[in-house]
Tab-separated table of C-alpha atoms in Angstrom:
chain	number	residue	atom	x	y	z
A	1	UNK	CA	29.026	13.274	-28.922
A	2	UNK	CA	25.462	13.325	-30.266
A	3	UNK	CA	25.367	9.528	-30.421
A	4	UNK	CA	26.691	9.385	-26.883
A	5	UNK	CA	23.948	11.764	-25.759
A	6	UNK	CA	21.316	9.536	-27.362
A	7	UNK	CA	22.741	6.451	-25.697
A	8	UNK	CA	22.725	8.287	-22.387
A	9	UNK	CA	19.047	9.161	-22.821
A	10	UNK	CA	18.140	5.579	-23.707
A	11	UNK	CA	20.147	4.248	-20.775
A	12	UNK	CA	18.402	6.699	-18.465
A	13	UNK	CA	15.027	5.609	-19.804
A	14	UNK	CA	15.890	1.940	-19.264
A	15	UNK	CA	17.056	2.713	-15.754
A	16	UNK	CA	13.818	4.540	-15.024
A	17	UNK	CA	11.741	1.618	-16.303
A	18	UNK	CA	13.756	-0.834	-14.223
A	19	UNK	CA	13.447	1.320	-11.117
A	20	UNK	CA	9.669	1.568	-11.408
A	21	UNK	CA	9.370	-2.183	-11.925
A	22	UNK	CA	11.309	-2.991	-8.788
A	23	UNK	CA	10.626	-2.338	-5.119
A	24	UNK	CA	10.763	1.349	-4.195
A	25	UNK	CA	13.703	2.626	-2.205
A	26	UNK	CA	13.781	3.451	1.511
A	27	UNK	CA	12.066	6.823	1.015
A	28	UNK	CA	9.169	7.027	-1.439
A	29	UNK	CA	7.396	10.191	-0.380
A	30	UNK	CA	5.204	11.725	2.289
A	31	UNK	CA	1.595	11.164	3.273
A	32	UNK	CA	-0.754	12.864	5.700
A	33	UNK	CA	-2.935	10.581	7.793
A	34	UNK	CA	-6.144	12.087	9.128
A	35	UNK	CA	-8.659	10.616	11.576
A	36	UNK	CA	-11.483	8.440	10.447
A	37	UNK	CA	-13.661	10.403	8.004
A	38	UNK	CA	-17.281	10.895	9.002
A	39	UNK	CA	-19.206	7.674	8.460
A	40	UNK	CA	-16.141	5.580	7.643
A	41	UNK	CA	-15.985	3.919	11.039
A	42	UNK	CA	-13.089	2.607	13.058
A	43	UNK	CA	-12.356	-0.413	15.232
A	44	UNK	CA	-10.546	-0.100	18.552
A	45	UNK	CA	-8.382	2.721	17.248
A	46	UNK	CA	-8.201	1.286	13.746
A	47	UNK	CA	-9.383	2.478	10.348
A	48	UNK	CA	-10.577	3.394	7.933
A	49	UNK	CA	-8.179	6.355	7.906
A	50	UNK	CA	-7.865	9.040	5.259
A	51	UNK	CA	-4.450	9.140	3.581
A	52	UNK	CA	-3.512	12.152	1.439
A	53	UNK	CA	-0.360	12.216	-0.684
A	54	UNK	CA	1.830	15.199	0.254
A	55	UNK	CA	4.894	14.578	-1.919
A	56	UNK	CA	6.349	11.789	-4.023
A	57	UNK	CA	4.366	8.544	-4.091
A	58	UNK	CA	3.582	9.121	-7.742
A	59	UNK	CA	2.987	5.393	-8.158
A	60	UNK	CA	0.329	5.178	-5.432
A	61	UNK	CA	-3.188	4.840	-6.760
A	62	UNK	CA	-5.415	7.404	-5.075
A	63	UNK	CA	-8.775	8.997	-5.618
A	64	UNK	CA	-9.073	12.416	-7.280
A	65	UNK	CA	-7.343	14.922	-5.022
A	66	UNK	CA	-4.642	12.468	-3.995
A	67	UNK	CA	-6.535	10.851	-1.097
A	68	UNK	CA	-7.680	7.309	-0.330
A	69	UNK	CA	-8.983	5.264	2.580
A	70	UNK	CA	-6.583	2.891	4.271
A	71	UNK	CA	-6.375	0.489	7.210
A	72	UNK	CA	-3.600	-0.271	9.660
A	73	UNK	CA	-1.735	-3.553	9.880
A	74	UNK	CA	-0.394	-3.800	13.422
A	75	UNK	CA	-2.343	-3.308	16.661
A	76	UNK	CA	0.750	-2.430	18.698
A	77	UNK	CA	1.933	0.398	16.433
A	78	UNK	CA	0.348	3.818	16.675
A	79	UNK	CA	-0.263	7.126	14.973
A	80	UNK	CA	-1.410	10.409	16.470
A	81	UNK	CA	-3.352	13.347	15.107
A	82	UNK	CA	-2.022	16.768	16.142
A	83	UNK	CA	-4.626	19.545	15.913
A	84	UNK	CA	-2.791	21.087	12.957
A	85	UNK	CA	-3.225	18.757	9.933
A	86	UNK	CA	0.136	19.933	8.587
A	87	UNK	CA	1.748	18.153	11.520
A	88	UNK	CA	0.178	14.792	10.640
A	89	UNK	CA	2.683	14.098	7.865
A	90	UNK	CA	4.716	10.878	7.756
A	91	UNK	CA	7.599	9.678	5.600
A	92	UNK	CA	6.697	6.573	3.608
A	93	UNK	CA	8.525	3.465	2.454
A	94	UNK	CA	6.479	1.153	0.203
A	95	UNK	CA	7.087	-2.566	0.653
A	96	UNK	CA	5.388	-5.978	0.627
A	97	UNK	CA	5.690	-6.324	4.392
A	98	UNK	CA	5.167	-4.382	7.573
A	99	UNK	CA	8.239	-3.059	9.328
A	100	UNK	CA	7.917	-5.319	12.336
A	101	UNK	CA	6.000	-8.390	13.384
A	102	UNK	CA	3.298	-6.749	15.435
A	103	UNK	CA	1.700	-8.977	18.065
A	104	UNK	CA	2.638	-12.066	16.073
A	105	UNK	CA	4.724	-12.514	12.940
A	106	UNK	CA	8.254	-12.142	11.659
A	107	UNK	CA	10.299	-9.005	11.229
A	108	UNK	CA	9.674	-7.910	8.541
A	109	UNK	CA	6.181	-9.400	8.389
A	110	UNK	CA	4.700	-9.973	4.886
A	111	UNK	CA	1.031	-9.102	4.535
A	112	UNK	CA	-1.273	-12.039	3.883
A	113	UNK	CA	-2.696	-12.820	0.476
A	114	UNK	CA	-6.210	-12.545	1.941
A	115	UNK	CA	-5.443	-9.051	3.271
A	116	UNK	CA	-4.361	-7.987	-0.217
A	117	UNK	CA	-7.527	-9.513	-1.712
A	118	UNK	CA	-9.859	-7.790	0.749
A	119	UNK	CA	-8.200	-4.385	0.464
A	120	UNK	CA	-8.092	-4.471	-3.341
A	121	UNK	CA	-11.809	-5.267	-3.479
A	122	UNK	CA	-12.509	-2.544	-0.931
A	123	UNK	CA	-10.626	0.021	-3.026
A	124	UNK	CA	-12.275	-0.877	-6.335
A	125	UNK	CA	-15.746	-0.970	-4.786
A	126	UNK	CA	-16.384	-4.668	-5.400
A	127	UNK	CA	-16.360	-5.605	-1.701
A	128	UNK	CA	-19.920	-4.316	-1.357
A	129	UNK	CA	-22.154	-7.332	-0.768
A	130	UNK	CA	-19.232	-9.645	0.022
A	131	UNK	CA	-19.342	-11.197	3.487
A	132	UNK	CA	-22.072	-8.762	4.503
A	133	UNK	CA	-19.945	-5.689	3.713
A	134	UNK	CA	-22.115	-2.625	3.026
A	135	UNK	CA	-19.638	0.237	3.262
A	136	UNK	CA	-21.077	1.708	6.460
A	137	UNK	CA	-19.250	2.398	9.707
A	138	UNK	CA	-19.825	-1.084	11.110
A	139	UNK	CA	-18.531	-2.664	7.895
A	140	UNK	CA	-15.341	-0.633	8.042
A	141	UNK	CA	-14.812	-1.796	11.601
A	142	UNK	CA	-15.375	-5.395	10.498
A	143	UNK	CA	-12.866	-5.019	7.659
A	144	UNK	CA	-10.263	-3.586	10.026
A	145	UNK	CA	-10.792	-6.528	12.369
A	146	UNK	CA	-10.564	-8.995	9.475
A	147	UNK	CA	-7.246	-7.457	8.415
A	148	UNK	CA	-5.966	-7.583	11.988
A	149	UNK	CA	-6.933	-11.249	12.208
A	150	UNK	CA	-5.213	-12.068	8.920
A	151	UNK	CA	-2.090	-10.269	10.128
A	152	UNK	CA	-2.175	-12.294	13.383
A	153	UNK	CA	-3.128	-9.296	15.500
A	154	UNK	CA	-6.466	-10.771	16.634
A	155	UNK	CA	-7.541	-14.283	17.514
A	156	UNK	CA	-4.051	-15.302	18.647
A	157	UNK	CA	-2.567	-15.761	22.104
A	158	UNK	CA	-2.630	-12.477	24.004
A	159	UNK	CA	-4.924	-10.721	21.494
A	160	UNK	CA	-8.709	-10.181	21.545
A	161	UNK	CA	-11.098	-12.345	19.555
A	162	UNK	CA	-12.567	-10.944	16.357
A	163	UNK	CA	-16.183	-10.300	15.395
A	164	UNK	CA	-18.663	-12.412	13.473
A	165	UNK	CA	-18.770	-9.761	10.750
A	166	UNK	CA	-14.992	-9.986	10.388
A	167	UNK	CA	-15.290	-13.790	10.229
A	168	UNK	CA	-17.587	-13.489	7.207
A	169	UNK	CA	-15.073	-11.320	5.366
A	170	UNK	CA	-12.214	-13.729	6.092
A	171	UNK	CA	-14.391	-16.610	4.911
A	172	UNK	CA	-15.099	-14.779	1.651
A	173	UNK	CA	-11.359	-14.390	1.049
A	174	UNK	CA	-10.765	-18.061	1.875
A	175	UNK	CA	-13.448	-19.173	-0.565
A	176	UNK	CA	-12.240	-16.983	-3.425
A	177	UNK	CA	-8.536	-17.741	-2.980
A	178	UNK	CA	-8.916	-21.474	-2.352
A	179	UNK	CA	-7.357	-21.250	1.108
A	180	UNK	CA	-8.355	-22.725	4.456
A	181	UNK	CA	-8.661	-21.377	7.985
A	182	UNK	CA	-5.494	-23.326	8.764
A	183	UNK	CA	-3.356	-21.492	6.190
A	184	UNK	CA	-5.084	-18.171	5.528
A	185	UNK	CA	-2.890	-16.285	8.016
A	186	UNK	CA	0.334	-17.890	6.845
A	187	UNK	CA	-0.142	-17.493	3.065
A	188	UNK	CA	1.759	-14.293	2.182
A	189	UNK	CA	1.133	-11.853	-0.628
A	190	UNK	CA	3.990	-10.972	-2.930
A	191	UNK	CA	2.564	-7.990	-4.743
A	192	UNK	CA	-0.700	-9.708	-5.696
A	193	UNK	CA	-3.621	-7.376	-6.375
A	194	UNK	CA	-1.099	-4.487	-6.453
A	195	UNK	CA	-1.427	-4.033	-2.682
A	196	UNK	CA	1.579	-2.725	-0.762
A	197	UNK	CA	2.370	-1.630	2.771
A	198	UNK	CA	3.007	2.018	3.535
A	199	UNK	CA	5.634	1.916	6.247
A	200	UNK	CA	5.166	5.198	8.098
A	201	UNK	CA	8.074	6.739	9.941
A	202	UNK	CA	9.439	10.053	11.228
A	203	UNK	CA	5.922	11.227	12.024
A	204	UNK	CA	4.445	12.872	15.116
A	205	UNK	CA	4.015	9.543	16.935
A	206	UNK	CA	7.362	7.990	15.987
A	207	UNK	CA	9.023	5.756	18.552
A	208	UNK	CA	12.689	6.028	19.528
A	209	UNK	CA	13.702	4.366	16.233
A	210	UNK	CA	11.458	6.494	14.046
A	211	UNK	CA	8.739	3.905	13.441
A	212	UNK	CA	5.003	4.571	13.392
A	213	UNK	CA	2.134	2.504	11.982
A	214	UNK	CA	2.049	0.331	8.838
A	215	UNK	CA	-0.893	0.910	6.485
A	216	UNK	CA	-2.155	-0.341	3.140
A	217	UNK	CA	-1.908	1.240	-0.318
A	218	UNK	CA	-2.293	0.200	-3.956
A	219	UNK	CA	0.222	0.735	-6.743
A	220	UNK	CA	-0.312	0.187	-10.475
A	221	UNK	CA	1.051	-2.733	-12.443
A	222	UNK	CA	4.760	-2.365	-13.363
A	223	UNK	CA	3.629	-2.796	-16.979
A	224	UNK	CA	1.999	0.631	-16.722
A	225	UNK	CA	5.419	2.191	-16.310
A	226	UNK	CA	6.971	0.003	-19.002
A	227	UNK	CA	4.268	1.002	-21.476
A	228	UNK	CA	4.815	4.636	-20.636
A	229	UNK	CA	8.545	4.281	-21.140
A	230	UNK	CA	8.192	2.412	-24.431
A	231	UNK	CA	5.912	5.153	-25.717
A	232	UNK	CA	8.908	7.489	-25.592
A	233	UNK	CA	11.122	5.242	-27.717
A	234	UNK	CA	9.785	6.492	-31.103
A	235	UNK	CA	10.557	10.023	-29.960
A	236	UNK	CA	14.112	9.045	-29.053
A	237	UNK	CA	14.715	7.271	-32.343
A	238	UNK	CA	13.203	10.247	-34.195
A	239	UNK	CA	15.718	12.494	-32.458
A	240	UNK	CA	18.502	10.096	-33.430
A	241	UNK	CA	17.475	10.267	-37.104
A	242	UNK	CA	17.484	14.056	-36.997
A	243	UNK	CA	20.943	14.096	-35.417
A	244	UNK	CA	22.329	11.759	-38.081
A	245	UNK	CA	21.100	14.063	-40.882
A	246	UNK	CA	23.032	17.009	-39.457
């Protein structure tokens, strides 16, 4: 029985490691989305927005206090901000793609590699000085427009053009990633730069099917979880040795 218990623990550990290394399930937690923080800027109803982890989402990288700045993916999906912040909470599913295609794109619609590159640099602070980005309100608006362009929400048939400042940011991504203007929108990310989509649903602005906006987040490398799991193995084998002596 003791050996069986040990095997059960090891199997559970392996299952936990495998689960963290794979895509999250349909429900990964809850997040509160608040309006644009003072000085962060916003573009035509876009971000930056302030996201605060409410529950779950233990694998989302956030600043101290569980909050981080994020941007939206689709221009035809919406969120609202009830006066009571407690009512601004959304269920979250983490994925590599937005829930729908937005103005243009498939369903689901993978985020572009350039979007992942820009957002990762924004989050680690290294976007400052790139493509004229300074971190002020106008720069946040430019970054939102660049993301919308890369996700085929701007600069396509039926959508507005995008700004010169956004063009500079897209060009920076093209240069660094070795892409071209012809393929930058169609080159998808597949987890690169640890950027994921927060699919928001069941929130205050949900449509008839429960959908809201899709926003960006960062998760750690799967190896982080594997390392954490492996660190427990000596403890498990130590327990096994103690059981065998009894």
